[in-house]
Short mmCIF file of C-alpha atoms and ligand atoms in Angstrom, two decimals:
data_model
loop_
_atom_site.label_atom_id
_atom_site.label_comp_id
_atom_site.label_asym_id
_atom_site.label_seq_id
_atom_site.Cartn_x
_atom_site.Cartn_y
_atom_site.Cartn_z
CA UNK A 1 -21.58 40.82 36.36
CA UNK A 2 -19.54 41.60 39.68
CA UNK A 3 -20.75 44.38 41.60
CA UNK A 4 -18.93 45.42 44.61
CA UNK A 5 -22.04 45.93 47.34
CA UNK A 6 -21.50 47.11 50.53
CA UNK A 7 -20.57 43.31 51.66
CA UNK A 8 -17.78 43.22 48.79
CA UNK A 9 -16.04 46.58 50.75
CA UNK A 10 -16.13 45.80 53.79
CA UNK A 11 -13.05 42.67 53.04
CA UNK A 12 -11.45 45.41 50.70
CA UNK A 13 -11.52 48.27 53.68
CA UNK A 14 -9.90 45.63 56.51
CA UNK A 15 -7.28 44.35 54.09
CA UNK A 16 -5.70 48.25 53.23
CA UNK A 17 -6.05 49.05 56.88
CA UNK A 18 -4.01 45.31 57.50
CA UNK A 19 -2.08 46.71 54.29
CA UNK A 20 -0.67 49.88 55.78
CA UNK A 21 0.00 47.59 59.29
CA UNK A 22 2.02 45.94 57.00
CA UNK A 23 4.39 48.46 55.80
CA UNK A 24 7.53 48.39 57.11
CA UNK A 25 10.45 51.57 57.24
CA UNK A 26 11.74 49.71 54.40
CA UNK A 27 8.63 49.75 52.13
CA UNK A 28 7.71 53.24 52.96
CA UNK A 29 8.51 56.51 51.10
CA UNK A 30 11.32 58.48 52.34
CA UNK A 31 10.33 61.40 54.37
CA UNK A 32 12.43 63.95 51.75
CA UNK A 33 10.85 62.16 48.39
CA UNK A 34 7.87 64.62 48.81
CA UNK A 35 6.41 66.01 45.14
CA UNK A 36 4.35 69.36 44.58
CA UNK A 37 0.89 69.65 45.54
CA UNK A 38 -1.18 68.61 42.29
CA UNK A 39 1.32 66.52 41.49
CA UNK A 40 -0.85 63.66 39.11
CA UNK A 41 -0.68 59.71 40.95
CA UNK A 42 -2.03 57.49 38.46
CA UNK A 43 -2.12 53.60 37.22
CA UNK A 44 -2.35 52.86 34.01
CA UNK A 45 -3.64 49.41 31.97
CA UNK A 46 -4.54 49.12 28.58
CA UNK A 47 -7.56 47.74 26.87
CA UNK A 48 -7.02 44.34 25.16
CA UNK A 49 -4.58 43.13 28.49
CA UNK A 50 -7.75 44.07 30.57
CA UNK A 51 -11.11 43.71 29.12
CA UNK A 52 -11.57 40.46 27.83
CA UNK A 53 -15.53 39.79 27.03
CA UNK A 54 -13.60 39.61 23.26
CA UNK A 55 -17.22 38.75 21.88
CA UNK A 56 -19.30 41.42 24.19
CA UNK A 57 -21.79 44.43 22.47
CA UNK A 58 -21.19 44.05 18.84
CA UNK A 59 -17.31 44.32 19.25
CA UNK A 60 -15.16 43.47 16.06
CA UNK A 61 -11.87 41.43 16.13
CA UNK A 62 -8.70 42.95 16.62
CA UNK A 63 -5.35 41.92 15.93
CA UNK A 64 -4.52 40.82 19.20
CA UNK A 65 -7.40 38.13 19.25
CA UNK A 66 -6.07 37.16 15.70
CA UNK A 67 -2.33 36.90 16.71
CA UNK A 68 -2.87 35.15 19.92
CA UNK A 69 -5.44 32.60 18.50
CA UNK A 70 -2.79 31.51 15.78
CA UNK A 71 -0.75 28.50 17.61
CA UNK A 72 2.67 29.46 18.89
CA UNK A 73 2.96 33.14 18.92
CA UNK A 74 1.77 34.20 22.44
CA UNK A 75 3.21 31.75 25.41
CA UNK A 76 1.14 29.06 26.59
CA UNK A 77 -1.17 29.69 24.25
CA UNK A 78 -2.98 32.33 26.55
CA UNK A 79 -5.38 34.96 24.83
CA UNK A 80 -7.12 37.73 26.51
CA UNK A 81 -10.46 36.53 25.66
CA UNK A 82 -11.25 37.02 29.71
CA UNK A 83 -8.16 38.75 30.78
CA UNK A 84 -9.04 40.25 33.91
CA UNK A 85 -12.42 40.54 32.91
CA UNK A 86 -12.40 44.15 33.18
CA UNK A 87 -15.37 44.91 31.41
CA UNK A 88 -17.22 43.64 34.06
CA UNK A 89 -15.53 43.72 36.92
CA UNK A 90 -14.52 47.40 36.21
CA UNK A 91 -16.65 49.07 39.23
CA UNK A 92 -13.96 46.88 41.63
CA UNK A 93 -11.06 48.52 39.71
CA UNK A 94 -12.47 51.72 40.14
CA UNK A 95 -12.87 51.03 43.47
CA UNK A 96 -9.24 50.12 44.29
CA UNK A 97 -7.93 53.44 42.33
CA UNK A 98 -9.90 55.31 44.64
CA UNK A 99 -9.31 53.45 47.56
CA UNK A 100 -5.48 54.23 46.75
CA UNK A 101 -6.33 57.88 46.81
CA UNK A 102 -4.94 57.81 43.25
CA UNK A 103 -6.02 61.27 41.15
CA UNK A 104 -5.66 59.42 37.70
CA UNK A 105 -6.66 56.36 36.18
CA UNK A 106 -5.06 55.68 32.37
CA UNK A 107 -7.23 52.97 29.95
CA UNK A 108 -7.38 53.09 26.53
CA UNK A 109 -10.56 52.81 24.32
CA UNK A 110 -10.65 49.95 21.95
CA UNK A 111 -11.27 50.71 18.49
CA UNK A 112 -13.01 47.49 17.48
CA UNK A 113 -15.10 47.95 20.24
CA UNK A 114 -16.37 51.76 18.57
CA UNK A 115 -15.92 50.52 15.19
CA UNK A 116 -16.14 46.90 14.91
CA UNK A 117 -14.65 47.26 11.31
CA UNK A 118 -12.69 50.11 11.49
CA UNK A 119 -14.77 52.41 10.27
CA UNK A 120 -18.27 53.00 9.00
CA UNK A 121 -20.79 51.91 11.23
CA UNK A 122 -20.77 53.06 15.35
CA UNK A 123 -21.09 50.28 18.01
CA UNK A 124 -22.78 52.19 20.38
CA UNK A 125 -22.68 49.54 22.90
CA UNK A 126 -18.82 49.89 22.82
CA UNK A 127 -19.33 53.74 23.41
CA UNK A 128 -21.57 52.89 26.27
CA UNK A 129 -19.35 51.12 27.98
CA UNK A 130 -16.50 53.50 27.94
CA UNK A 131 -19.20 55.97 29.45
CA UNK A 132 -20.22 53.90 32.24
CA UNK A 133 -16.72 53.97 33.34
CA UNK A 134 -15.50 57.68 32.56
CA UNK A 135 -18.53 58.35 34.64
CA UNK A 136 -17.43 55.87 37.75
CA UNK A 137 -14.34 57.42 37.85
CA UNK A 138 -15.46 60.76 38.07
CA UNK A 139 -17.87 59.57 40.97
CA UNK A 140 -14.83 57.97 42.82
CA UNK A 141 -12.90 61.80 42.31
CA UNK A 142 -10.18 59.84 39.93
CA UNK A 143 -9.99 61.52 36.43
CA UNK A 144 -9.93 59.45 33.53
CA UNK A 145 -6.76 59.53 31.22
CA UNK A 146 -7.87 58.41 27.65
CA UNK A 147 -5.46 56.56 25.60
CA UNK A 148 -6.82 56.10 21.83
CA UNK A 149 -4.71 52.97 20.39
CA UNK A 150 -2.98 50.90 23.00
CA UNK A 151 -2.28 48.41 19.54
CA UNK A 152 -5.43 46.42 19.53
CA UNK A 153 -6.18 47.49 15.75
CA UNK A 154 -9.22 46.50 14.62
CA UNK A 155 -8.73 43.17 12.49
CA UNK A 156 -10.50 44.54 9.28
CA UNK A 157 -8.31 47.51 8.89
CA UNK A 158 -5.14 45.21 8.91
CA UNK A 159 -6.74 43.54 6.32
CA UNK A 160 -6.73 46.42 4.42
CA UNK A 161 -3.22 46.76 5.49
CA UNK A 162 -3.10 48.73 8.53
CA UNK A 163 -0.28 50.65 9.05
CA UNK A 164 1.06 50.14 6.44
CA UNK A 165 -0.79 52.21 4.79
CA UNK A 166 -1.50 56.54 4.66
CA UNK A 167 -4.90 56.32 4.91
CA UNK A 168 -5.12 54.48 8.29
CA UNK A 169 -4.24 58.34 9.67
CA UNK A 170 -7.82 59.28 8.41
CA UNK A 171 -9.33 56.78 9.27
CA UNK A 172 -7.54 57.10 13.09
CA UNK A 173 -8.76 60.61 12.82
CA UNK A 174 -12.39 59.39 12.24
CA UNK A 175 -12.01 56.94 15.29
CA UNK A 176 -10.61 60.03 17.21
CA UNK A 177 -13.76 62.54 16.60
CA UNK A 178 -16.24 60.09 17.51
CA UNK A 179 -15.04 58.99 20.85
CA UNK A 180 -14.22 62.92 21.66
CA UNK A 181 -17.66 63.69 20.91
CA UNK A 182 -19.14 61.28 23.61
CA UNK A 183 -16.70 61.36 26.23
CA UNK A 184 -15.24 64.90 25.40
CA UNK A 185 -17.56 66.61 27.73
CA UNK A 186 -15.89 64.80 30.46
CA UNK A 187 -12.68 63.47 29.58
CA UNK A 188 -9.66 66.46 29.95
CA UNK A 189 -6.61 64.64 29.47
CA UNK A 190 -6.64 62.20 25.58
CA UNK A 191 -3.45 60.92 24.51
CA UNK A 192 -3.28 59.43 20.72
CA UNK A 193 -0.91 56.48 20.63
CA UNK A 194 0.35 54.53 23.01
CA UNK A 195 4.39 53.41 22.10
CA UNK A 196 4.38 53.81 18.09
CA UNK A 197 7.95 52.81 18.16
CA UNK A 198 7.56 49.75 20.35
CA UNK A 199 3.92 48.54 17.70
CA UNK A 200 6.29 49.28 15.02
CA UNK A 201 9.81 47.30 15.63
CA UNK A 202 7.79 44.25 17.91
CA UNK A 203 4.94 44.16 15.98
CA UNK A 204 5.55 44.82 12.08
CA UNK A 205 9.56 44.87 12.00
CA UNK A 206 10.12 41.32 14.01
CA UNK A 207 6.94 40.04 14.41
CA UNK A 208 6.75 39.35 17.57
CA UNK A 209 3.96 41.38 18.17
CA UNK A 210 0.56 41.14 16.70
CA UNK A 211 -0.08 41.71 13.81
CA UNK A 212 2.91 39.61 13.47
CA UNK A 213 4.63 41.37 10.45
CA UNK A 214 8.54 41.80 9.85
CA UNK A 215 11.10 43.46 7.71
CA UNK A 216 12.57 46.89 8.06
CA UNK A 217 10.26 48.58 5.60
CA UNK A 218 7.11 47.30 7.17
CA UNK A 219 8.36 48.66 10.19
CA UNK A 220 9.13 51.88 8.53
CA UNK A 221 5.73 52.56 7.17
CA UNK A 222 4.38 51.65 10.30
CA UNK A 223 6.21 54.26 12.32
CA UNK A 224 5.79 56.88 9.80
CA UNK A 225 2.17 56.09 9.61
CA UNK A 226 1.08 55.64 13.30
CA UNK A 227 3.21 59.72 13.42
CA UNK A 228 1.02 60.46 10.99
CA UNK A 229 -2.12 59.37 12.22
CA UNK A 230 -0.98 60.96 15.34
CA UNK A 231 -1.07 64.35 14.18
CA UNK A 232 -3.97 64.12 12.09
CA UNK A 233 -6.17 63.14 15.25
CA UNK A 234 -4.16 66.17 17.81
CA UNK A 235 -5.73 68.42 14.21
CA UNK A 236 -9.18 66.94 14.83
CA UNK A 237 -9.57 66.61 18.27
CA UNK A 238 -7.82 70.65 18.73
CA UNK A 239 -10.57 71.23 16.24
CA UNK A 240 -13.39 69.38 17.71
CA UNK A 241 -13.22 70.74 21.12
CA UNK A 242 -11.90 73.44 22.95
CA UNK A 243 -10.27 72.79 26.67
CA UNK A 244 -9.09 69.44 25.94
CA UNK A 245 -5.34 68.26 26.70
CA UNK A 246 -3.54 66.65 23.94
CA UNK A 247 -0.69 64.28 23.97
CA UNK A 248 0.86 61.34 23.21
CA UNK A 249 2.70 58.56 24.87
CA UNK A 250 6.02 57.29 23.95
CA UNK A 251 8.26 54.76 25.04
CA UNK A 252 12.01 56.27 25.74
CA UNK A 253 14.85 54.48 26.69
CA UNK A 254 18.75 55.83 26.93
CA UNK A 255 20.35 53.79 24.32
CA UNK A 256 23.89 53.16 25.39
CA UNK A 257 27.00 51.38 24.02
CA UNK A 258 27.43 47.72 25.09
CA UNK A 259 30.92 48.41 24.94
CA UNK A 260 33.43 51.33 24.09
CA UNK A 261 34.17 50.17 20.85
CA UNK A 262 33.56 52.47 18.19
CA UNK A 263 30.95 50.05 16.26
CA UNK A 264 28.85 49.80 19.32
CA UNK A 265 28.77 53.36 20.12
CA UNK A 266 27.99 54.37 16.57
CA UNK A 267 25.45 51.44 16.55
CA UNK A 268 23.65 53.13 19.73
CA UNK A 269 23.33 56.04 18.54
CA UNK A 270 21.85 54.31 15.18
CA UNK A 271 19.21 53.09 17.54
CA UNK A 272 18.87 55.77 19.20
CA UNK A 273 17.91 57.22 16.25
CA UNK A 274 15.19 54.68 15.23
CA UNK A 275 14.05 54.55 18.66
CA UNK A 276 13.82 57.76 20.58
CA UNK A 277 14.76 59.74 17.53
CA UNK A 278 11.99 58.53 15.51
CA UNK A 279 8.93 59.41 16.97
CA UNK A 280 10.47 62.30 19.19
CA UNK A 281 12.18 64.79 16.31
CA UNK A 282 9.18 64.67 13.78
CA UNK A 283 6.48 65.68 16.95
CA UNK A 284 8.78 68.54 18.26
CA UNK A 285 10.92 69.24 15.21
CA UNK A 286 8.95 68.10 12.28
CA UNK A 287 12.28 66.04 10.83
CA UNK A 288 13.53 62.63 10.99
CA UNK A 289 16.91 61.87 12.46
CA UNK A 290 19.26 61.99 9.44
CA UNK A 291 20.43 58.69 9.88
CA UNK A 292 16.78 57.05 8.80
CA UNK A 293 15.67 59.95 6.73
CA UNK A 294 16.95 58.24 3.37
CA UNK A 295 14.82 55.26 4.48
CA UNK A 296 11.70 57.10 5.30
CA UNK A 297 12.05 59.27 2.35
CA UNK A 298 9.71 56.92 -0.48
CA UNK A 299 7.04 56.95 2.68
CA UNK A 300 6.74 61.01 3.03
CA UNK A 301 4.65 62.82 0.91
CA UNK A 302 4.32 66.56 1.10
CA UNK A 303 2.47 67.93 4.09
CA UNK A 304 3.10 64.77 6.06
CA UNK A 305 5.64 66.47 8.64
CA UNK A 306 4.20 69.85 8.93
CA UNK A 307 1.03 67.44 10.19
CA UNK A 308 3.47 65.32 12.63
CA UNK A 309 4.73 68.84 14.21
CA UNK A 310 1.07 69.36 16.08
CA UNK A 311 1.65 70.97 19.41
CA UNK A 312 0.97 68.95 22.19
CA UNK A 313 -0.32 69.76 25.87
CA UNK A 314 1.47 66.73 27.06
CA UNK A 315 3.92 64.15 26.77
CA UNK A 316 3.66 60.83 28.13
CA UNK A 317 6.51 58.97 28.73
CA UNK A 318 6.98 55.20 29.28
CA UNK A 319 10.14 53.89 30.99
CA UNK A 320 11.05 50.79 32.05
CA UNK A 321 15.27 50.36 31.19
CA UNK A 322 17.61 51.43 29.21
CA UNK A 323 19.21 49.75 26.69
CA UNK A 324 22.64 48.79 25.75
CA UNK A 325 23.23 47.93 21.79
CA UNK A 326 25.88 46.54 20.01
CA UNK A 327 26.69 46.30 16.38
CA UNK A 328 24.71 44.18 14.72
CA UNK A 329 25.20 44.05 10.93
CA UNK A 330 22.99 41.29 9.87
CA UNK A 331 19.92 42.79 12.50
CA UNK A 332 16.83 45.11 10.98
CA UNK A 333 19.35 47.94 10.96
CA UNK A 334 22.53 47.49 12.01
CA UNK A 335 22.06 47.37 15.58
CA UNK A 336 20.86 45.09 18.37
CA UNK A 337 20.36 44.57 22.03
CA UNK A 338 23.95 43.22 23.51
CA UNK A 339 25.87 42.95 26.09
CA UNK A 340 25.06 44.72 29.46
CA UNK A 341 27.22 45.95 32.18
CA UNK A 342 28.62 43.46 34.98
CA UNK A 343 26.85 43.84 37.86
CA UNK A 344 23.57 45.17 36.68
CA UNK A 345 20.02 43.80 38.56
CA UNK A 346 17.13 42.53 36.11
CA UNK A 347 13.58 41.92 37.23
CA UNK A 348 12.33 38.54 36.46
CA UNK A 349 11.77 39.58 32.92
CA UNK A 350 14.96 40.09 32.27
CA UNK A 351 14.71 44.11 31.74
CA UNK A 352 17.76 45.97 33.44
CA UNK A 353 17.19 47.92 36.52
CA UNK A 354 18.50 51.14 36.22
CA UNK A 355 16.78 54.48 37.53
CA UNK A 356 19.38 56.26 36.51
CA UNK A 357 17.63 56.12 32.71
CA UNK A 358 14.43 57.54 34.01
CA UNK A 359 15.81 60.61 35.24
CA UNK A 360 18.46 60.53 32.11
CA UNK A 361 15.42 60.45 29.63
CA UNK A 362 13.83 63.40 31.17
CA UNK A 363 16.61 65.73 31.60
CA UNK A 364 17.13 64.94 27.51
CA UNK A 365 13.38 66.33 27.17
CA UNK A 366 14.20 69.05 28.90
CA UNK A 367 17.30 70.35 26.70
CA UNK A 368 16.60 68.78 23.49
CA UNK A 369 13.17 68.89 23.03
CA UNK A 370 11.63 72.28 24.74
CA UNK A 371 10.98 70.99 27.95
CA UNK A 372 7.53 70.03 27.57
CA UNK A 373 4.89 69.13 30.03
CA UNK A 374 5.74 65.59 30.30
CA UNK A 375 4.22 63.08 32.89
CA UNK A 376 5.61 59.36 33.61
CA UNK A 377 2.81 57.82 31.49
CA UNK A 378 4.12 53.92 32.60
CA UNK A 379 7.24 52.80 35.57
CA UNK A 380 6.49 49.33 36.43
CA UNK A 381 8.66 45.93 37.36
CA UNK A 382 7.60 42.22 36.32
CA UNK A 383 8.12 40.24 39.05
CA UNK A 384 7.05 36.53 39.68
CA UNK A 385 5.11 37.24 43.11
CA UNK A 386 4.12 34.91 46.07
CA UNK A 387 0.59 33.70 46.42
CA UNK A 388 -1.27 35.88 48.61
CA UNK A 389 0.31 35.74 52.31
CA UNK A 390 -1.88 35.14 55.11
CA UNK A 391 -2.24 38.98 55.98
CA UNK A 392 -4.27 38.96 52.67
CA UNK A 393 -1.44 40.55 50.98
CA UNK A 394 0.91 39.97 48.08
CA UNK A 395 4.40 40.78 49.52
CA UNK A 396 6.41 42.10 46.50
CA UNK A 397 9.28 43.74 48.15
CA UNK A 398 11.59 43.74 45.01
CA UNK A 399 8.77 46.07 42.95
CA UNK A 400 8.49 48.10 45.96
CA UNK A 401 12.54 48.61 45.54
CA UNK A 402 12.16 49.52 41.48
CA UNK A 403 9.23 52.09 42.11
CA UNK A 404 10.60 53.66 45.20
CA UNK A 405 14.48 54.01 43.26
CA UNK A 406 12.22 55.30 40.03
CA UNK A 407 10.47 58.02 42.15
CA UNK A 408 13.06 59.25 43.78
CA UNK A 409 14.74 59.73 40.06
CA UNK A 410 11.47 61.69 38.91
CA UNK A 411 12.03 63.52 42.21
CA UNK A 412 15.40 64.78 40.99
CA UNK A 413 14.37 65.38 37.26
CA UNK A 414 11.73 67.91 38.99
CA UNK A 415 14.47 69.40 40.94
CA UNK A 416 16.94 69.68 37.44
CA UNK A 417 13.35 71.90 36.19
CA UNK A 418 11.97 69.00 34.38
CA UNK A 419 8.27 70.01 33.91
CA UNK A 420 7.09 66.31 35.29
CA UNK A 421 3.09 66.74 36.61
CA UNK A 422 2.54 63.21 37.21
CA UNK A 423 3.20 59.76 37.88
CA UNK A 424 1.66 56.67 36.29
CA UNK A 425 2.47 53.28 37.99
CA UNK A 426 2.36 49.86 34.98
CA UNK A 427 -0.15 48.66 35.97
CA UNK A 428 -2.93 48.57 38.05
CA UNK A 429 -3.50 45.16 37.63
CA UNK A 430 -1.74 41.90 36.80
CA UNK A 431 -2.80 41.30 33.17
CA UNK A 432 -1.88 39.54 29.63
CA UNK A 433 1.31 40.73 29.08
CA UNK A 434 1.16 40.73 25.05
CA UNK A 435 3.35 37.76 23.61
CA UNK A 436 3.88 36.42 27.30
CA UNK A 437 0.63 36.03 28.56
CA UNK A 438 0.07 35.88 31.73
CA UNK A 439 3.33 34.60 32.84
CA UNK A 440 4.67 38.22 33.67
CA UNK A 441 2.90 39.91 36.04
CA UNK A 442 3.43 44.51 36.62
CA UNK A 443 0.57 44.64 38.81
CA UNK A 444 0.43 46.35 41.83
CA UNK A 445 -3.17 44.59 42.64
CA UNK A 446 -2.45 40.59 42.27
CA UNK A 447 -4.96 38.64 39.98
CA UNK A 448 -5.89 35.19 40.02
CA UNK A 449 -6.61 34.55 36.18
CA UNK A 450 -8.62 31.12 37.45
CA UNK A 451 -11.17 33.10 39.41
CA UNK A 452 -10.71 36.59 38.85
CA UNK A 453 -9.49 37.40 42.38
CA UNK A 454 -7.89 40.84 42.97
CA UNK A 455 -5.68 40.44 45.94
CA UNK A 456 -3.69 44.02 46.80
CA UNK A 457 0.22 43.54 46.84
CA UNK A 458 2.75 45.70 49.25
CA UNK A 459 3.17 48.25 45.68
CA UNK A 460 -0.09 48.77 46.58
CA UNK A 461 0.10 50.04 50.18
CA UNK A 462 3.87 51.63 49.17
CA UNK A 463 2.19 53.61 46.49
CA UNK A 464 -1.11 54.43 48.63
CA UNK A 465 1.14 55.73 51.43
CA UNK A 466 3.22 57.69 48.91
CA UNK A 467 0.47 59.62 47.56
CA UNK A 468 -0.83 60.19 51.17
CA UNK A 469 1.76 61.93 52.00
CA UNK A 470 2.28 63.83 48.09
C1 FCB B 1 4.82 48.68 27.68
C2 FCB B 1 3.41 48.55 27.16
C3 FCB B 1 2.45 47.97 28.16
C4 FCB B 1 3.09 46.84 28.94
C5 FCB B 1 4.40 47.28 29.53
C6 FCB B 1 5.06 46.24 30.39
O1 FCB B 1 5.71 48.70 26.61
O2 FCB B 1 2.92 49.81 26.78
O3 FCB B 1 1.29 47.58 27.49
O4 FCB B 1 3.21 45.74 28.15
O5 FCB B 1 5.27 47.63 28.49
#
């Protein structure tokens, strides 16, 4: 196991201080981008992209390790059986938040880890670990951010059909309880889910996703369920324990016309619907948009939307692009990712860069949905980066470009009286990026996946600086 002695910082200390040397006018913060005192600087990574040690303490199979084991569905055939190898290396992580002066660290708990079958019998091991690094954080003055189910389901519970089934929102509720009551006493801020919308179209409407399901009904259930189990663990976690801030993270995204014809701006506002509309209108409003309700309506039984509408402390909110749809009749439902606007920049995964969205998205929280406490939960950019420079750095000017752009559009969302507390960067690390492996890197620390090598990129200092000077 790597443990970062006094050796290990002393290499980690000279490269920030050759870090900050290295940032130029151009990849600093703007003198007038400054945010409230308190505002929240986090990073956020999630557990099965991380942790590897797949096999370590008792822990049970998830999904994920299913799904990328089975030839062809993840590229190159990468797993995250090591990943980053977070679960041992974790004291260095730690060691970087802090070093970046960053107030918040965001990790989610695996569930096969606590209950290596889903449910029944504790791992305590799993819960130990978890511990060990809620309690390193709180050393290093960063508070941990607790994300329950960042879509590594325990493998057993699919088997019993996951989410497609009602009684996975007990069972989530079970899962909830126990991890409260052993980090509870330290952990404020839990959020439930992480992107139900993006686990339920990726993973059981195309099947691109583990567990690898598709059709427009499984995708269905699987939205209406993970809402479900949603607000049955805000009920049990509200009742467990006073003082604790609820939430939940979702992925929103401006769906706009590819075109002005009246097919593709009808079929954005269909996905709008089955997007944004989805998960955001039962939480706040304890409906479905009208245009899926006849589709959801065999799934809903009594009670179920009087337990989606739980209030909630806290919105997260991941953004990365909007999206531009065209009609799309033979597509899941009628509409489809199409054509975008000339001129538009992508990163080098292809995503649209357009800040714009960000500020869009939360200015639409603000007059739709109550204005709620709402933090940037996730703001990254893939980029293929350089090998480490001789300066010991990873120069990656173009993600410096998307996070400074994406700041300055929180910036102006707090100025329109968006209730925005914090600021999340995707992601701390490089790490398995779901069905692309490790071929798409968000980092803003650079990993070597042959020998586990953190190496501190320019997004790095940019960020660091930023939150030096709030
Ligand atoms: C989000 C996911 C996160 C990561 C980023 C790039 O949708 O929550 O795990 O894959 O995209």
């Amino acid at each position: 196991m790597m443990r970062l002695s006094r050796r290990g910082l002393l290499p980690l200390l000279a490269s920030l201080a050759g870090l900050r040397r290295a940032l130029s006018p151009e990849t600093a913060m703007a003198e007038g981008d400054r945010f409230p005192a308190g505002f929240v600087w986090g990073a956020s990574t999630s557990s099965y992209q991380i942790e590897g040690a797949v096999n370590a303490d008792g822990r049970g199979p998830s999904i994920w390790d299913v799904f990328s084991h089975t030839p062809g569905k993840v590229k190159g055939g990468d797993t995250g059986d090591v990943a980053c190898d977070h679960y041992h290396r974790w004291r260095e992580d730690v060691e970087w938040l802090a070093r970046g002066g960053f107030s918040a660290y965001r990790f989610s708990t695996a569930w096969p880890r606590i209950l290596p079958a889903g449910e029944g019998a504790v791992e305590e091991r799993g819960l130990d670990f978890y511990d060990r690094l809620v309690d390193g954080l709180l050393g290093r003055g960063v508070a941990p951010w607790l994300c329950l189910y960042h879509w590594d389901l325990p493998q057993a519970l699919q088997d019993r059909g996951g989410w497609l089934h009602r009684d996975i929102a007990e069972k989530f509720a079970d899962y909830a309880r126990i991890v409260a009551r052993r980090l509870g006493d330290r952990v404020k801020h839990w959020a439930m889910l992480n992107e139900p919308n993006v686990h339920a179209l990726f993973g059981h409407g195309i099947g691109g996703h583990a567990p690898g399901l598709a059709g427009l009904s499984n995708m269905l259930a699987a939205i209406h369920h993970q809402n479900l189990a949603q607000g049955r663990a805000l009920q049990a976690l509200r009742a467990e324990r006073a003082g604790l801030a609820l939430g939940t993270v979702l992925s929103l995204q401006p769906a706009r016309p590819s075109s002005e014809r009246a097919a593709d701006r009808a079929a954005a506002a269909r996905f709008d619907a089955f997007w944004n509309g989805a998960v955001l209108d039962p939480l706040f409003a304890g409906a479905y948009p009208a245009t899926m309700s006849a589709d959801l309506a065999p799934l809903i039984v009594a009670g179920d939307l009087e337990a989606i509408r739980q209030p909630v402390d806290f919105l997260g909110v991941n953004y990365y692009a909007p999206m531009w749809i065209a009609d799309a009749p033979g597509s899941l439902f009628g509409a489809w990712f199409g054509a975008t606007p000339p001129g538009l920049r992508f990163t080098s995964f292809g995503w649209p860069i357009d800040a714009s969205g960000l500020a869009e998205t939360l200015i639409r929280l603000r007059d739709d949905y109550g204005n709620p406490n709402v933090y940037v939960t996730e703001n990254g950019a893939c980029y293929d980066d350089p090998p480490p420079a001789a300066d010991g750095t990873v120069h990656d000017e173009d993600r410096v470009a998307y996070l400074r752009d994406h700041l300055a559009a929180a910036r102006g969302a707090l100025a329109a009286g968006v209730r925005l507390g914090g600021y999340f960067v995707w992601s701390l690390l490089d790490n398995f990026e779901w069905a692309e492996g490790y071929s798409r890197r968000f980092g803003i620390i650079s990993v070597d996946f042959a020998t586990l090598t953190r190496t501190p990129k320019t997004s790095f200092a940019f960020l660091a600086d930023a939150i030096r000077r709030g």
